[in-house]
Every structure is written in C-alpha cells, then in structure tokens.
C-alpha cells in the first residue's frame, strides 16, 4: 500500500531542477481546470510524484462520506453497498480504536475517490491499491507541483484493485479501512509534530483491516514468515 507520501511543505526550499520540472508541468496542467466544487480533485501520480487533475462523478453519498468515480472508469462495484458497509462497519470501529475523524473542510464527510491510480503497474507487477495523501491537510498553492484539495480523501484504485476484488471479495473495503487509519492518525502526528515509525503506522493500518472485519491478514503473516512464494525472503 502506498499510504504516506513525503510532503514538501511551502516553508522548505527546492533545488533548481525541481523548480524547472514544476514549471514545465504547469504548462501542461492548468490549475484553473481543477475545481473541487464540480467533482475535480488533485491526485498524486505515484510514478512521478506530481499532482494531476482527476475529473469525477458523485455516485453515492450519506451523512459521513461521498464516493466519487473518475469519469469514464467502469468498475461494476456496488457503491451504495460499499458506502453502507463503510458507514456501519468501518468508521465506528476505527474511531473507537484510533480517534475522531478529521474534518479539514468542515463538511463532516470523507471523500472516497475511485480512480485508475497511475502507478506504472503491469500484468506481472504489484500495484498501488489505495493511498492517503498528507498534502490534503495543508493549504493549496499553485506554486508547487504537489497540490492540496484541502479535504479528507481516500484514494482507491478502480482497476487492479477491482480485479482483485473479483477473486478476493472484501479487498476494496479492507484497503479503505487500511487507508482510513492513516487519515485519522495524521492529524495527531501534526499535533505532536512527530512521525510514527513506518512499521508502526503500517502495522496499525493492517490491524484496522482486521478489527473492521476483513482479517486476519494471513497473506501478510505468510510474507513475514517467508512461506509465501511472492515473499520467499520473509522478514529479511
């Protein structure tokens, strides 16, 4: 899971090569074309680490969350059912375990954005199932190539993850539960001006999948032990 990104804060300097790259990219992506109010969101390209605009449609909504799907992306997922399970099974258990949900934009709802995550995945490679981007906790600036939506968003893959869902039901919601822990946790990292060790943060997100009903994570245990063909090296 691509869960935490290295955030470049406005107060930190960039070298000239980064600034040149950013200038070139802004010639391609016009900031005025990405308006949250109409279902447009900034998303991070997991290959280049640069934001791009995703245009999407609202497909489901309740008092706690909204689900948007990238325009032209067909998944066959039952979004009403996903939102119901997310609302009734995931949110309450994670809030009890990890703390209150953040509310950056003061609307009381988390956005679940389903998109074809740009991760360079191939038929034989791993892929980014979902991610949480800390940049959304900060103010947006057109002067930087990593852009903020200034709202709580879970980015969910609508391609390879959906294919996995077909053979391993629950994969989509398990990933959502995993990323929600990161979203909840980050506000406390800001307050304490500290970062959890990666193994603690990722391990806690795996526990989040367990306690919300999508565990145990037996494939992770097999990988750790080295009994899985895909992770023969185990913990080493």
JSON list of C-alpha atoms in Angstrom, two decimals:
[
{"chain": "A", "resi": 1, "resn": "UNK", "atom": "CA", "xyz": [0.00, 0.00, 0.00]},
{"chain": "A", "resi": 2, "resn": "UNK", "atom": "CA", "xyz": [1.22, 3.46, -0.92]},
{"chain": "A", "resi": 3, "resn": "UNK", "atom": "CA", "xyz": [-0.06, 5.15, 2.20]},
{"chain": "A", "resi": 4, "resn": "UNK", "atom": "CA", "xyz": [2.17, 8.00, 3.25]},
{"chain": "A", "resi": 5, "resn": "UNK", "atom": "CA", "xyz": [3.87, 10.48, 0.94]},
{"chain": "A", "resi": 6, "resn": "UNK", "atom": "CA", "xyz": [6.83, 12.72, 1.65]},
{"chain": "A", "resi": 7, "resn": "UNK", "atom": "CA", "xyz": [5.22, 16.14, 1.96]},
{"chain": "A", "resi": 8, "resn": "UNK", "atom": "CA", "xyz": [7.07, 19.16, 0.66]},
{"chain": "A", "resi": 9, "resn": "UNK", "atom": "CA", "xyz": [5.93, 21.99, 2.88]},
{"chain": "A", "resi": 10, "resn": "UNK", "atom": "CA", "xyz": [5.82, 25.55, 1.50]},
{"chain": "A", "resi": 11, "resn": "UNK", "atom": "CA", "xyz": [8.49, 26.59, 4.02]},
{"chain": "A", "resi": 12, "resn": "UNK", "atom": "CA", "xyz": [11.04, 24.14, 2.63]},
{"chain": "A", "resi": 13, "resn": "UNK", "atom": "CA", "xyz": [13.35, 25.01, -0.27]},
{"chain": "A", "resi": 14, "resn": "UNK", "atom": "CA", "xyz": [13.55, 23.16, -3.57]},
{"chain": "A", "resi": 15, "resn": "UNK", "atom": "CA", "xyz": [16.57, 22.91, -5.79]},
{"chain": "A", "resi": 16, "resn": "UNK", "atom": "CA", "xyz": [16.58, 24.48, -9.25]},
{"chain": "A", "resi": 17, "resn": "UNK", "atom": "CA", "xyz": [15.98, 21.21, -11.09]},
{"chain": "A", "resi": 18, "resn": "UNK", "atom": "CA", "xyz": [12.77, 20.66, -9.14]},
{"chain": "A", "resi": 19, "resn": "UNK", "atom": "CA", "xyz": [11.58, 24.18, -9.87]},
{"chain": "A", "resi": 20, "resn": "UNK", "atom": "CA", "xyz": [12.30, 23.74, -13.58]},
{"chain": "A", "resi": 21, "resn": "UNK", "atom": "CA", "xyz": [10.36, 20.46, -13.62]},
{"chain": "A", "resi": 22, "resn": "UNK", "atom": "CA", "xyz": [7.45, 22.12, -11.83]},
{"chain": "A", "resi": 23, "resn": "UNK", "atom": "CA", "xyz": [7.41, 24.98, -14.34]},
{"chain": "A", "resi": 24, "resn": "UNK", "atom": "CA", "xyz": [7.26, 22.58, -17.27]},
{"chain": "A", "resi": 25, "resn": "UNK", "atom": "CA", "xyz": [4.47, 20.58, -15.68]},
{"chain": "A", "resi": 26, "resn": "UNK", "atom": "CA", "xyz": [2.37, 23.67, -15.04]},
{"chain": "A", "resi": 27, "resn": "UNK", "atom": "CA", "xyz": [2.47, 24.44, -18.73]},
{"chain": "A", "resi": 28, "resn": "UNK", "atom": "CA", "xyz": [0.64, 21.12, -19.20]},
{"chain": "A", "resi": 29, "resn": "UNK", "atom": "CA", "xyz": [-1.77, 21.19, -16.23]},
{"chain": "A", "resi": 30, "resn": "UNK", "atom": "CA", "xyz": [-3.75, 24.41, -15.84]},
{"chain": "A", "resi": 31, "resn": "UNK", "atom": "CA", "xyz": [-4.74, 24.90, -12.20]},
{"chain": "A", "resi": 32, "resn": "UNK", "atom": "CA", "xyz": [-7.98, 26.61, -13.21]},
{"chain": "A", "resi": 33, "resn": "UNK", "atom": "CA", "xyz": [-9.20, 23.36, -14.76]},
{"chain": "A", "resi": 34, "resn": "UNK", "atom": "CA", "xyz": [-9.36, 21.54, -11.43]},
{"chain": "A", "resi": 35, "resn": "UNK", "atom": "CA", "xyz": [-12.31, 22.73, -9.33]},
{"chain": "A", "resi": 36, "resn": "UNK", "atom": "CA", "xyz": [-13.31, 20.62, -6.29]},
{"chain": "A", "resi": 37, "resn": "UNK", "atom": "CA", "xyz": [-16.83, 22.03, -6.39]},
{"chain": "A", "resi": 38, "resn": "UNK", "atom": "CA", "xyz": [-17.66, 20.15, -9.57]},
{"chain": "A", "resi": 39, "resn": "UNK", "atom": "CA", "xyz": [-16.02, 16.82, -8.75]},
{"chain": "A", "resi": 40, "resn": "UNK", "atom": "CA", "xyz": [-12.47, 17.65, -9.80]},
{"chain": "A", "resi": 41, "resn": "UNK", "atom": "CA", "xyz": [-9.70, 16.55, -7.45]},
{"chain": "A", "resi": 42, "resn": "UNK", "atom": "CA", "xyz": [-5.94, 16.70, -7.33]},
{"chain": "A", "resi": 43, "resn": "UNK", "atom": "CA", "xyz": [-4.38, 13.23, -7.20]},
{"chain": "A", "resi": 44, "resn": "UNK", "atom": "CA", "xyz": [-0.74, 12.24, -6.98]},
{"chain": "A", "resi": 45, "resn": "UNK", "atom": "CA", "xyz": [0.94, 10.34, -9.78]},
{"chain": "A", "resi": 46, "resn": "UNK", "atom": "CA", "xyz": [2.68, 7.54, -7.89]},
{"chain": "A", "resi": 47, "resn": "UNK", "atom": "CA", "xyz": [5.40, 7.32, -10.56]},
{"chain": "A", "resi": 48, "resn": "UNK", "atom": "CA", "xyz": [6.37, 10.99, -10.94]},
{"chain": "A", "resi": 49, "resn": "UNK", "atom": "CA", "xyz": [5.15, 12.17, -7.50]},
{"chain": "A", "resi": 50, "resn": "UNK", "atom": "CA", "xyz": [3.40, 15.11, -9.23]},
{"chain": "A", "resi": 51, "resn": "UNK", "atom": "CA", "xyz": [-0.27, 16.09, -8.87]},
{"chain": "A", "resi": 52, "resn": "UNK", "atom": "CA", "xyz": [-2.69, 15.93, -11.77]},
{"chain": "A", "resi": 53, "resn": "UNK", "atom": "CA", "xyz": [-6.41, 16.69, -12.03]},
{"chain": "A", "resi": 54, "resn": "UNK", "atom": "CA", "xyz": [-8.97, 13.87, -11.87]},
{"chain": "A", "resi": 55, "resn": "UNK", "atom": "CA", "xyz": [-12.46, 14.68, -13.10]},
{"chain": "A", "resi": 56, "resn": "UNK", "atom": "CA", "xyz": [-15.09, 12.53, -11.44]},
{"chain": "A", "resi": 57, "resn": "UNK", "atom": "CA", "xyz": [-18.78, 11.95, -10.84]},
{"chain": "A", "resi": 58, "resn": "UNK", "atom": "CA", "xyz": [-20.53, 11.68, -7.49]},
{"chain": "A", "resi": 59, "resn": "UNK", "atom": "CA", "xyz": [-22.05, 8.16, -7.33]},
{"chain": "A", "resi": 60, "resn": "UNK", "atom": "CA", "xyz": [-23.05, 7.75, -3.66]},
{"chain": "A", "resi": 61, "resn": "UNK", "atom": "CA", "xyz": [-23.38, 9.91, -0.56]},
{"chain": "A", "resi": 62, "resn": "UNK", "atom": "CA", "xyz": [-24.57, 9.74, 3.02]},
{"chain": "A", "resi": 63, "resn": "UNK", "atom": "CA", "xyz": [-24.04, 11.74, 6.20]},
{"chain": "A", "resi": 64, "resn": "UNK", "atom": "CA", "xyz": [-20.44, 10.52, 6.66]},
{"chain": "A", "resi": 65, "resn": "UNK", "atom": "CA", "xyz": [-18.94, 10.13, 3.19]},
{"chain": "A", "resi": 66, "resn": "UNK", "atom": "CA", "xyz": [-19.12, 10.76, -0.53]},
{"chain": "A", "resi": 67, "resn": "UNK", "atom": "CA", "xyz": [-17.93, 8.39, -3.25]},
{"chain": "A", "resi": 68, "resn": "UNK", "atom": "CA", "xyz": [-16.67, 9.88, -6.49]},
{"chain": "A", "resi": 69, "resn": "UNK", "atom": "CA", "xyz": [-15.59, 7.84, -9.54]},
{"chain": "A", "resi": 70, "resn": "UNK", "atom": "CA", "xyz": [-13.22, 9.01, -12.22]},
{"chain": "A", "resi": 71, "resn": "UNK", "atom": "CA", "xyz": [-15.10, 9.88, -15.39]},
{"chain": "A", "resi": 72, "resn": "UNK", "atom": "CA", "xyz": [-15.08, 7.04, -17.90]},
{"chain": "A", "resi": 73, "resn": "UNK", "atom": "CA", "xyz": [-13.97, 4.45, -15.33]},
{"chain": "A", "resi": 74, "resn": "UNK", "atom": "CA", "xyz": [-16.29, 1.44, -15.14]},
{"chain": "A", "resi": 75, "resn": "UNK", "atom": "CA", "xyz": [-15.78, -0.86, -12.16]},
{"chain": "A", "resi": 76, "resn": "UNK", "atom": "CA", "xyz": [-19.03, -2.76, -11.67]},
{"chain": "A", "resi": 77, "resn": "UNK", "atom": "CA", "xyz": [-18.81, -2.07, -7.93]},
{"chain": "A", "resi": 78, "resn": "UNK", "atom": "CA", "xyz": [-21.97, -1.56, -5.87]},
{"chain": "A", "resi": 79, "resn": "UNK", "atom": "CA", "xyz": [-21.14, 1.84, -4.41]},
{"chain": "A", "resi": 80, "resn": "UNK", "atom": "CA", "xyz": [-24.31, 2.07, -2.33]},
{"chain": "A", "resi": 81, "resn": "UNK", "atom": "CA", "xyz": [-23.43, -1.20, -0.63]},
{"chain": "A", "resi": 82, "resn": "UNK", "atom": "CA", "xyz": [-19.80, -0.14, -0.17]},
{"chain": "A", "resi": 83, "resn": "UNK", "atom": "CA", "xyz": [-20.86, 3.11, 1.44]},
{"chain": "A", "resi": 84, "resn": "UNK", "atom": "CA", "xyz": [-23.28, 1.30, 3.74]},
{"chain": "A", "resi": 85, "resn": "UNK", "atom": "CA", "xyz": [-20.59, -1.11, 4.96]},
{"chain": "A", "resi": 86, "resn": "UNK", "atom": "CA", "xyz": [-18.08, 1.71, 5.29]},
{"chain": "A", "resi": 87, "resn": "UNK", "atom": "CA", "xyz": [-20.61, 3.70, 7.31]},
{"chain": "A", "resi": 88, "resn": "UNK", "atom": "CA", "xyz": [-21.85, 0.88, 9.56]},
{"chain": "A", "resi": 89, "resn": "UNK", "atom": "CA", "xyz": [-18.79, -1.31, 9.97]},
{"chain": "A", "resi": 90, "resn": "UNK", "atom": "CA", "xyz": [-15.60, 0.64, 9.37]},
{"chain": "A", "resi": 91, "resn": "UNK", "atom": "CA", "xyz": [-16.00, 4.21, 10.65]},
{"chain": "A", "resi": 92, "resn": "UNK", "atom": "CA", "xyz": [-17.33, 3.43, 14.12]},
{"chain": "A", "resi": 93, "resn": "UNK", "atom": "CA", "xyz": [-14.76, 0.75, 14.90]},
{"chain": "A", "resi": 94, "resn": "UNK", "atom": "CA", "xyz": [-11.83, 2.87, 13.74]},
{"chain": "A", "resi": 95, "resn": "UNK", "atom": "CA", "xyz": [-13.00, 5.96, 15.61]},
{"chain": "A", "resi": 96, "resn": "UNK", "atom": "CA", "xyz": [-13.28, 3.89, 18.77]},
{"chain": "A", "resi": 97, "resn": "UNK", "atom": "CA", "xyz": [-9.82, 2.41, 18.26]},
{"chain": "A", "resi": 98, "resn": "UNK", "atom": "CA", "xyz": [-7.83, 5.32, 16.83]},
{"chain": "A", "resi": 99, "resn": "UNK", "atom": "CA", "xyz": [-9.63, 8.60, 17.50]},
{"chain": "A", "resi": 100, "resn": "UNK", "atom": "CA", "xyz": [-12.06, 11.05, 15.93]},
{"chain": "A", "resi": 101, "resn": "UNK", "atom": "CA", "xyz": [-12.23, 11.64, 12.19]},
{"chain": "A", "resi": 102, "resn": "UNK", "atom": "CA", "xyz": [-10.56, 14.82, 10.95]},
{"chain": "A", "resi": 103, "resn": "UNK", "atom": "CA", "xyz": [-12.75, 17.43, 9.30]},
{"chain": "A", "resi": 104, "resn": "UNK", "atom": "CA", "xyz": [-10.49, 19.71, 7.30]},
{"chain": "A", "resi": 105, "resn": "UNK", "atom": "CA", "xyz": [-13.19, 21.30, 5.11]},
{"chain": "A", "resi": 106, "resn": "UNK", "atom": "CA", "xyz": [-15.83, 21.37, 7.87]},
{"chain": "A", "resi": 107, "resn": "UNK", "atom": "CA", "xyz": [-18.46, 19.41, 5.93]},
{"chain": "A", "resi": 108, "resn": "UNK", "atom": "CA", "xyz": [-18.39, 16.30, 8.15]},
{"chain": "A", "resi": 109, "resn": "UNK", "atom": "CA", "xyz": [-17.75, 13.95, 5.21]},
{"chain": "A", "resi": 110, "resn": "UNK", "atom": "CA", "xyz": [-14.80, 12.00, 3.87]},
{"chain": "A", "resi": 111, "resn": "UNK", "atom": "CA", "xyz": [-14.32, 11.71, 0.12]},
{"chain": "A", "resi": 112, "resn": "UNK", "atom": "CA", "xyz": [-13.62, 8.27, -1.30]},
{"chain": "A", "resi": 113, "resn": "UNK", "atom": "CA", "xyz": [-12.20, 8.85, -4.77]},
{"chain": "A", "resi": 114, "resn": "UNK", "atom": "CA", "xyz": [-12.14, 5.78, -7.04]},
{"chain": "A", "resi": 115, "resn": "UNK", "atom": "CA", "xyz": [-9.67, 6.26, -9.87]},
{"chain": "A", "resi": 116, "resn": "UNK", "atom": "CA", "xyz": [-7.19, 4.41, -12.02]},
{"chain": "A", "resi": 117, "resn": "UNK", "atom": "CA", "xyz": [-4.16, 5.18, -9.88]},
{"chain": "A", "resi": 118, "resn": "UNK", "atom": "CA", "xyz": [-1.13, 5.96, -12.04]},
{"chain": "A", "resi": 119, "resn": "UNK", "atom": "CA", "xyz": [1.44, 3.59, -10.60]},
{"chain": "A", "resi": 120, "resn": "UNK", "atom": "CA", "xyz": [3.18, 2.03, -13.60]},
{"chain": "A", "resi": 121, "resn": "UNK", "atom": "CA", "xyz": [1.61, -1.35, -12.80]},
{"chain": "A", "resi": 122, "resn": "UNK", "atom": "CA", "xyz": [1.88, -4.17, -15.33]},
{"chain": "A", "resi": 123, "resn": "UNK", "atom": "CA", "xyz": [0.20, -7.55, -15.57]},
{"chain": "A", "resi": 124, "resn": "UNK", "atom": "CA", "xyz": [3.06, -9.15, -13.62]},
{"chain": "A", "resi": 125, "resn": "UNK", "atom": "CA", "xyz": [3.87, -6.40, -11.13]},
{"chain": "A", "resi": 126, "resn": "UNK", "atom": "CA", "xyz": [2.46, -5.17, -7.86]},
{"chain": "A", "resi": 127, "resn": "UNK", "atom": "CA", "xyz": [0.18, -2.16, -7.84]},
{"chain": "A", "resi": 128, "resn": "UNK", "atom": "CA", "xyz": [-0.97, 0.69, -5.62]},
{"chain": "A", "resi": 129, "resn": "UNK", "atom": "CA", "xyz": [-4.31, -0.43, -4.18]},
{"chain": "A", "resi": 130, "resn": "UNK", "atom": "CA", "xyz": [-5.00, 2.84, -2.43]},
{"chain": "A", "resi": 131, "resn": "UNK", "atom": "CA", "xyz": [-3.37, 5.70, -0.60]},
{"chain": "A", "resi": 132, "resn": "UNK", "atom": "CA", "xyz": [-3.84, 8.62, 1.74]},
{"chain": "A", "resi": 133, "resn": "UNK", "atom": "CA", "xyz": [-2.01, 11.83, 0.86]},
{"chain": "A", "resi": 134, "resn": "UNK", "atom": "CA", "xyz": [-0.99, 14.09, 3.79]},
{"chain": "A", "resi": 135, "resn": "UNK", "atom": "CA", "xyz": [-0.76, 17.11, 1.46]},
{"chain": "A", "resi": 136, "resn": "UNK", "atom": "CA", "xyz": [-4.55, 17.45, 1.70]},
{"chain": "A", "resi": 137, "resn": "UNK", "atom": "CA", "xyz": [-4.16, 18.60, 5.32]},
{"chain": "A", "resi": 138, "resn": "UNK", "atom": "CA", "xyz": [-2.33, 21.72, 4.14]},
{"chain": "A", "resi": 139, "resn": "UNK", "atom": "CA", "xyz": [-3.33, 24.82, 2.18]},
{"chain": "A", "resi": 140, "resn": "UNK", "atom": "CA", "xyz": [-3.10, 24.53, -1.59]},
{"chain": "A", "resi": 141, "resn": "UNK", "atom": "CA", "xyz": [-0.55, 26.57, -3.50]},
{"chain": "A", "resi": 142, "resn": "UNK", "atom": "CA", "xyz": [-0.31, 26.82, -7.31]},
{"chain": "A", "resi": 143, "resn": "UNK", "atom": "CA", "xyz": [3.43, 27.42, -6.86]},
{"chain": "A", "resi": 144, "resn": "UNK", "atom": "CA", "xyz": [4.08, 23.77, -6.02]},
{"chain": "A", "resi": 145, "resn": "UNK", "atom": "CA", "xyz": [3.73, 20.60, -8.08]},
{"chain": "A", "resi": 146, "resn": "UNK", "atom": "CA", "xyz": [2.13, 18.63, -5.23]},
{"chain": "A", "resi": 147, "resn": "UNK", "atom": "CA", "xyz": [-1.35, 20.10, -4.83]},
{"chain": "A", "resi": 148, "resn": "UNK", "atom": "CA", "xyz": [-3.82, 20.02, -1.96]},
{"chain": "A", "resi": 149, "resn": "UNK", "atom": "CA", "xyz": [-7.60, 19.55, -2.09]},
{"chain": "A", "resi": 150, "resn": "UNK", "atom": "CA", "xyz": [-7.85, 20.82, 1.49]},
{"chain": "A", "resi": 151, "resn": "UNK", "atom": "CA", "xyz": [-10.20, 17.99, 2.40]},
{"chain": "A", "resi": 152, "resn": "UNK", "atom": "CA", "xyz": [-10.12, 14.39, 3.66]},
{"chain": "A", "resi": 153, "resn": "UNK", "atom": "CA", "xyz": [-9.71, 11.96, 0.76]},
{"chain": "A", "resi": 154, "resn": "UNK", "atom": "CA", "xyz": [-9.09, 8.23, 0.46]},
{"chain": "A", "resi": 155, "resn": "UNK", "atom": "CA", "xyz": [-7.73, 7.40, -3.00]},
{"chain": "A", "resi": 156, "resn": "UNK", "atom": "CA", "xyz": [-8.90, 3.94, -4.09]},
{"chain": "A", "resi": 157, "resn": "UNK", "atom": "CA", "xyz": [-7.76, 2.08, -7.20]},
{"chain": "A", "resi": 158, "resn": "UNK", "atom": "CA", "xyz": [-10.55, 1.31, -9.65]},
{"chain": "A", "resi": 159, "resn": "UNK", "atom": "CA", "xyz": [-8.59, -1.04, -11.90]},
{"chain": "A", "resi": 160, "resn": "UNK", "atom": "CA", "xyz": [-6.23, -3.65, -10.43]},
{"chain": "A", "resi": 161, "resn": "UNK", "atom": "CA", "xyz": [-7.89, -3.48, -7.02]},
{"chain": "A", "resi": 162, "resn": "UNK", "atom": "CA", "xyz": [-11.28, -4.10, -8.62]},
{"chain": "A", "resi": 163, "resn": "UNK", "atom": "CA", "xyz": [-9.82, -7.10, -10.43]},
{"chain": "A", "resi": 164, "resn": "UNK", "atom": "CA", "xyz": [-8.52, -8.39, -7.09]},
{"chain": "A", "resi": 165, "resn": "UNK", "atom": "CA", "xyz": [-11.94, -7.78, -5.54]},
{"chain": "A", "resi": 166, "resn": "UNK", "atom": "CA", "xyz": [-13.46, -10.17, -8.09]},
{"chain": "A", "resi": 167, "resn": "UNK", "atom": "CA", "xyz": [-11.32, -13.07, -6.84]},
{"chain": "A", "resi": 168, "resn": "UNK", "atom": "CA", "xyz": [-10.86, -11.93, -3.25]},
{"chain": "A", "resi": 169, "resn": "UNK", "atom": "CA", "xyz": [-14.07, -10.25, -2.04]},
{"chain": "A", "resi": 170, "resn": "UNK", "atom": "CA", "xyz": [-13.50, -7.62, 0.62]},
{"chain": "A", "resi": 171, "resn": "UNK", "atom": "CA", "xyz": [-10.22, -6.37, -0.84]},
{"chain": "A", "resi": 172, "resn": "UNK", "atom": "CA", "xyz": [-11.67, -2.96, -1.68]},
{"chain": "A", "resi": 173, "resn": "UNK", "atom": "CA", "xyz": [-13.13, -2.31, 1.78]},
{"chain": "A", "resi": 174, "resn": "UNK", "atom": "CA", "xyz": [-10.09, -3.80, 3.51]},
{"chain": "A", "resi": 175, "resn": "UNK", "atom": "CA", "xyz": [-7.94, -1.29, 1.65]},
{"chain": "A", "resi": 176, "resn": "UNK", "atom": "CA", "xyz": [-10.33, 1.53, 2.58]},
{"chain": "A", "resi": 177, "resn": "UNK", "atom": "CA", "xyz": [-10.07, 0.52, 6.24]},
{"chain": "A", "resi": 178, "resn": "UNK", "atom": "CA", "xyz": [-6.28, 0.45, 5.97]},
{"chain": "A", "resi": 179, "resn": "UNK", "atom": "CA", "xyz": [-6.08, 3.95, 4.48]},
{"chain": "A", "resi": 180, "resn": "UNK", "atom": "CA", "xyz": [-8.64, 5.40, 6.89]},
{"chain": "A", "resi": 181, "resn": "UNK", "atom": "CA", "xyz": [-6.31, 4.63, 9.80]},
{"chain": "A", "resi": 182, "resn": "UNK", "atom": "CA", "xyz": [-3.60, 6.70, 8.12]},
{"chain": "A", "resi": 183, "resn": "UNK", "atom": "CA", "xyz": [-6.08, 9.54, 7.62]},
{"chain": "A", "resi": 184, "resn": "UNK", "atom": "CA", "xyz": [-7.14, 9.50, 11.26]},
{"chain": "A", "resi": 185, "resn": "UNK", "atom": "CA", "xyz": [-3.59, 9.16, 12.55]},
{"chain": "A", "resi": 186, "resn": "UNK", "atom": "CA", "xyz": [-2.06, 12.01, 10.59]},
{"chain": "A", "resi": 187, "resn": "UNK", "atom": "CA", "xyz": [-3.89, 14.76, 12.48]},
{"chain": "A", "resi": 188, "resn": "UNK", "atom": "CA", "xyz": [-2.27, 13.53, 15.71]},
{"chain": "A", "resi": 189, "resn": "UNK", "atom": "CA", "xyz": [1.15, 13.45, 14.07]},
{"chain": "A", "resi": 190, "resn": "UNK", "atom": "CA", "xyz": [0.62, 17.12, 13.17]},
{"chain": "A", "resi": 191, "resn": "UNK", "atom": "CA", "xyz": [-0.44, 17.99, 16.71]},
{"chain": "A", "resi": 192, "resn": "UNK", "atom": "CA", "xyz": [2.60, 16.30, 18.24]},
{"chain": "A", "resi": 193, "resn": "UNK", "atom": "CA", "xyz": [4.96, 17.39, 15.45]},
{"chain": "A", "resi": 194, "resn": "UNK", "atom": "CA", "xyz": [6.20, 13.83, 15.10]},
{"chain": "A", "resi": 195, "resn": "UNK", "atom": "CA", "xyz": [6.02, 10.86, 12.75]},
{"chain": "A", "resi": 196, "resn": "UNK", "atom": "CA", "xyz": [5.31, 7.27, 13.72]},
{"chain": "A", "resi": 197, "resn": "UNK", "atom": "CA", "xyz": [7.89, 4.73, 12.66]},
{"chain": "A", "resi": 198, "resn": "UNK", "atom": "CA", "xyz": [6.70, 3.33, 9.35]},
{"chain": "A", "resi": 199, "resn": "UNK", "atom": "CA", "xyz": [6.33, -0.22, 10.70]},
{"chain": "A", "resi": 200, "resn": "UNK", "atom": "CA", "xyz": [4.07, 1.02, 13.49]},
{"chain": "A", "resi": 201, "resn": "UNK", "atom": "CA", "xyz": [1.90, 3.12, 11.17]},
{"chain": "A", "resi": 202, "resn": "UNK", "atom": "CA", "xyz": [1.57, 0.40, 8.53]},
{"chain": "A", "resi": 203, "resn": "UNK", "atom": "CA", "xyz": [1.10, -2.29, 11.15]},
{"chain": "A", "resi": 204, "resn": "UNK", "atom": "CA", "xyz": [-1.70, -0.29, 12.76]},
{"chain": "A", "resi": 205, "resn": "UNK", "atom": "CA", "xyz": [-3.40, 0.04, 9.38]},
{"chain": "A", "resi": 206, "resn": "UNK", "atom": "CA", "xyz": [-3.23, -3.72, 8.95]},
{"chain": "A", "resi": 207, "resn": "UNK", "atom": "CA", "xyz": [-4.84, -4.06, 12.37]},
{"chain": "A", "resi": 208, "resn": "UNK", "atom": "CA", "xyz": [-7.51, -1.62, 11.18]},
{"chain": "A", "resi": 209, "resn": "UNK", "atom": "CA", "xyz": [-8.41, -4.06, 8.40]},
{"chain": "A", "resi": 210, "resn": "UNK", "atom": "CA", "xyz": [-8.64, -6.83, 10.98]},
{"chain": "A", "resi": 211, "resn": "UNK", "atom": "CA", "xyz": [-10.85, -5.06, 13.52]},
{"chain": "A", "resi": 212, "resn": "UNK", "atom": "CA", "xyz": [-13.26, -3.84, 10.83]},
{"chain": "A", "resi": 213, "resn": "UNK", "atom": "CA", "xyz": [-13.96, -7.41, 9.77]},
{"chain": "A", "resi": 214, "resn": "UNK", "atom": "CA", "xyz": [-11.51, -8.03, 6.93]},
{"chain": "A", "resi": 215, "resn": "UNK", "atom": "CA", "xyz": [-8.90, -10.14, 8.68]},
{"chain": "A", "resi": 216, "resn": "UNK", "atom": "CA", "xyz": [-6.89, -11.82, 9.77]},
{"chain": "A", "resi": 217, "resn": "UNK", "atom": "CA", "xyz": [-4.26, -10.69, 7.27]},
{"chain": "A", "resi": 218, "resn": "UNK", "atom": "CA", "xyz": [-2.94, -14.20, 6.72]},
{"chain": "A", "resi": 219, "resn": "UNK", "atom": "CA", "xyz": [-1.15, -13.26, 3.49]},
{"chain": "A", "resi": 220, "resn": "UNK", "atom": "CA", "xyz": [0.87, -10.66, 5.41]},
{"chain": "A", "resi": 221, "resn": "UNK", "atom": "CA", "xyz": [1.86, -13.21, 8.04]},
{"chain": "A", "resi": 222, "resn": "UNK", "atom": "CA", "xyz": [2.93, -15.67, 5.33]},
{"chain": "A", "resi": 223, "resn": "UNK", "atom": "CA", "xyz": [5.03, -12.96, 3.70]},
{"chain": "A", "resi": 224, "resn": "UNK", "atom": "CA", "xyz": [6.70, -12.12, 7.02]},
{"chain": "A", "resi": 225, "resn": "UNK", "atom": "CA", "xyz": [7.48, -15.79, 7.65]},
{"chain": "A", "resi": 226, "resn": "UNK", "atom": "CA", "xyz": [8.75, -16.37, 4.11]},
{"chain": "A", "resi": 227, "resn": "UNK", "atom": "CA", "xyz": [6.23, -19.12, 3.44]},
{"chain": "A", "resi": 228, "resn": "UNK", "atom": "CA", "xyz": [4.68, -17.23, 0.54]},
{"chain": "A", "resi": 229, "resn": "UNK", "atom": "CA", "xyz": [6.13, -17.71, -2.95]},
{"chain": "A", "resi": 230, "resn": "UNK", "atom": "CA", "xyz": [5.80, -13.98, -3.58]},
{"chain": "A", "resi": 231, "resn": "UNK", "atom": "CA", "xyz": [7.86, -13.10, -0.46]},
{"chain": "A", "resi": 232, "resn": "UNK", "atom": "CA", "xyz": [10.26, -16.01, -0.14]},
{"chain": "A", "resi": 233, "resn": "UNK", "atom": "CA", "xyz": [12.78, -13.81, 1.69]},
{"chain": "A", "resi": 234, "resn": "UNK", "atom": "CA", "xyz": [10.41, -13.29, 4.59]},
{"chain": "A", "resi": 235, "resn": "UNK", "atom": "CA", "xyz": [11.26, -10.64, 7.16]},
{"chain": "A", "resi": 236, "resn": "UNK", "atom": "CA", "xyz": [14.80, -10.33, 5.79]}
]
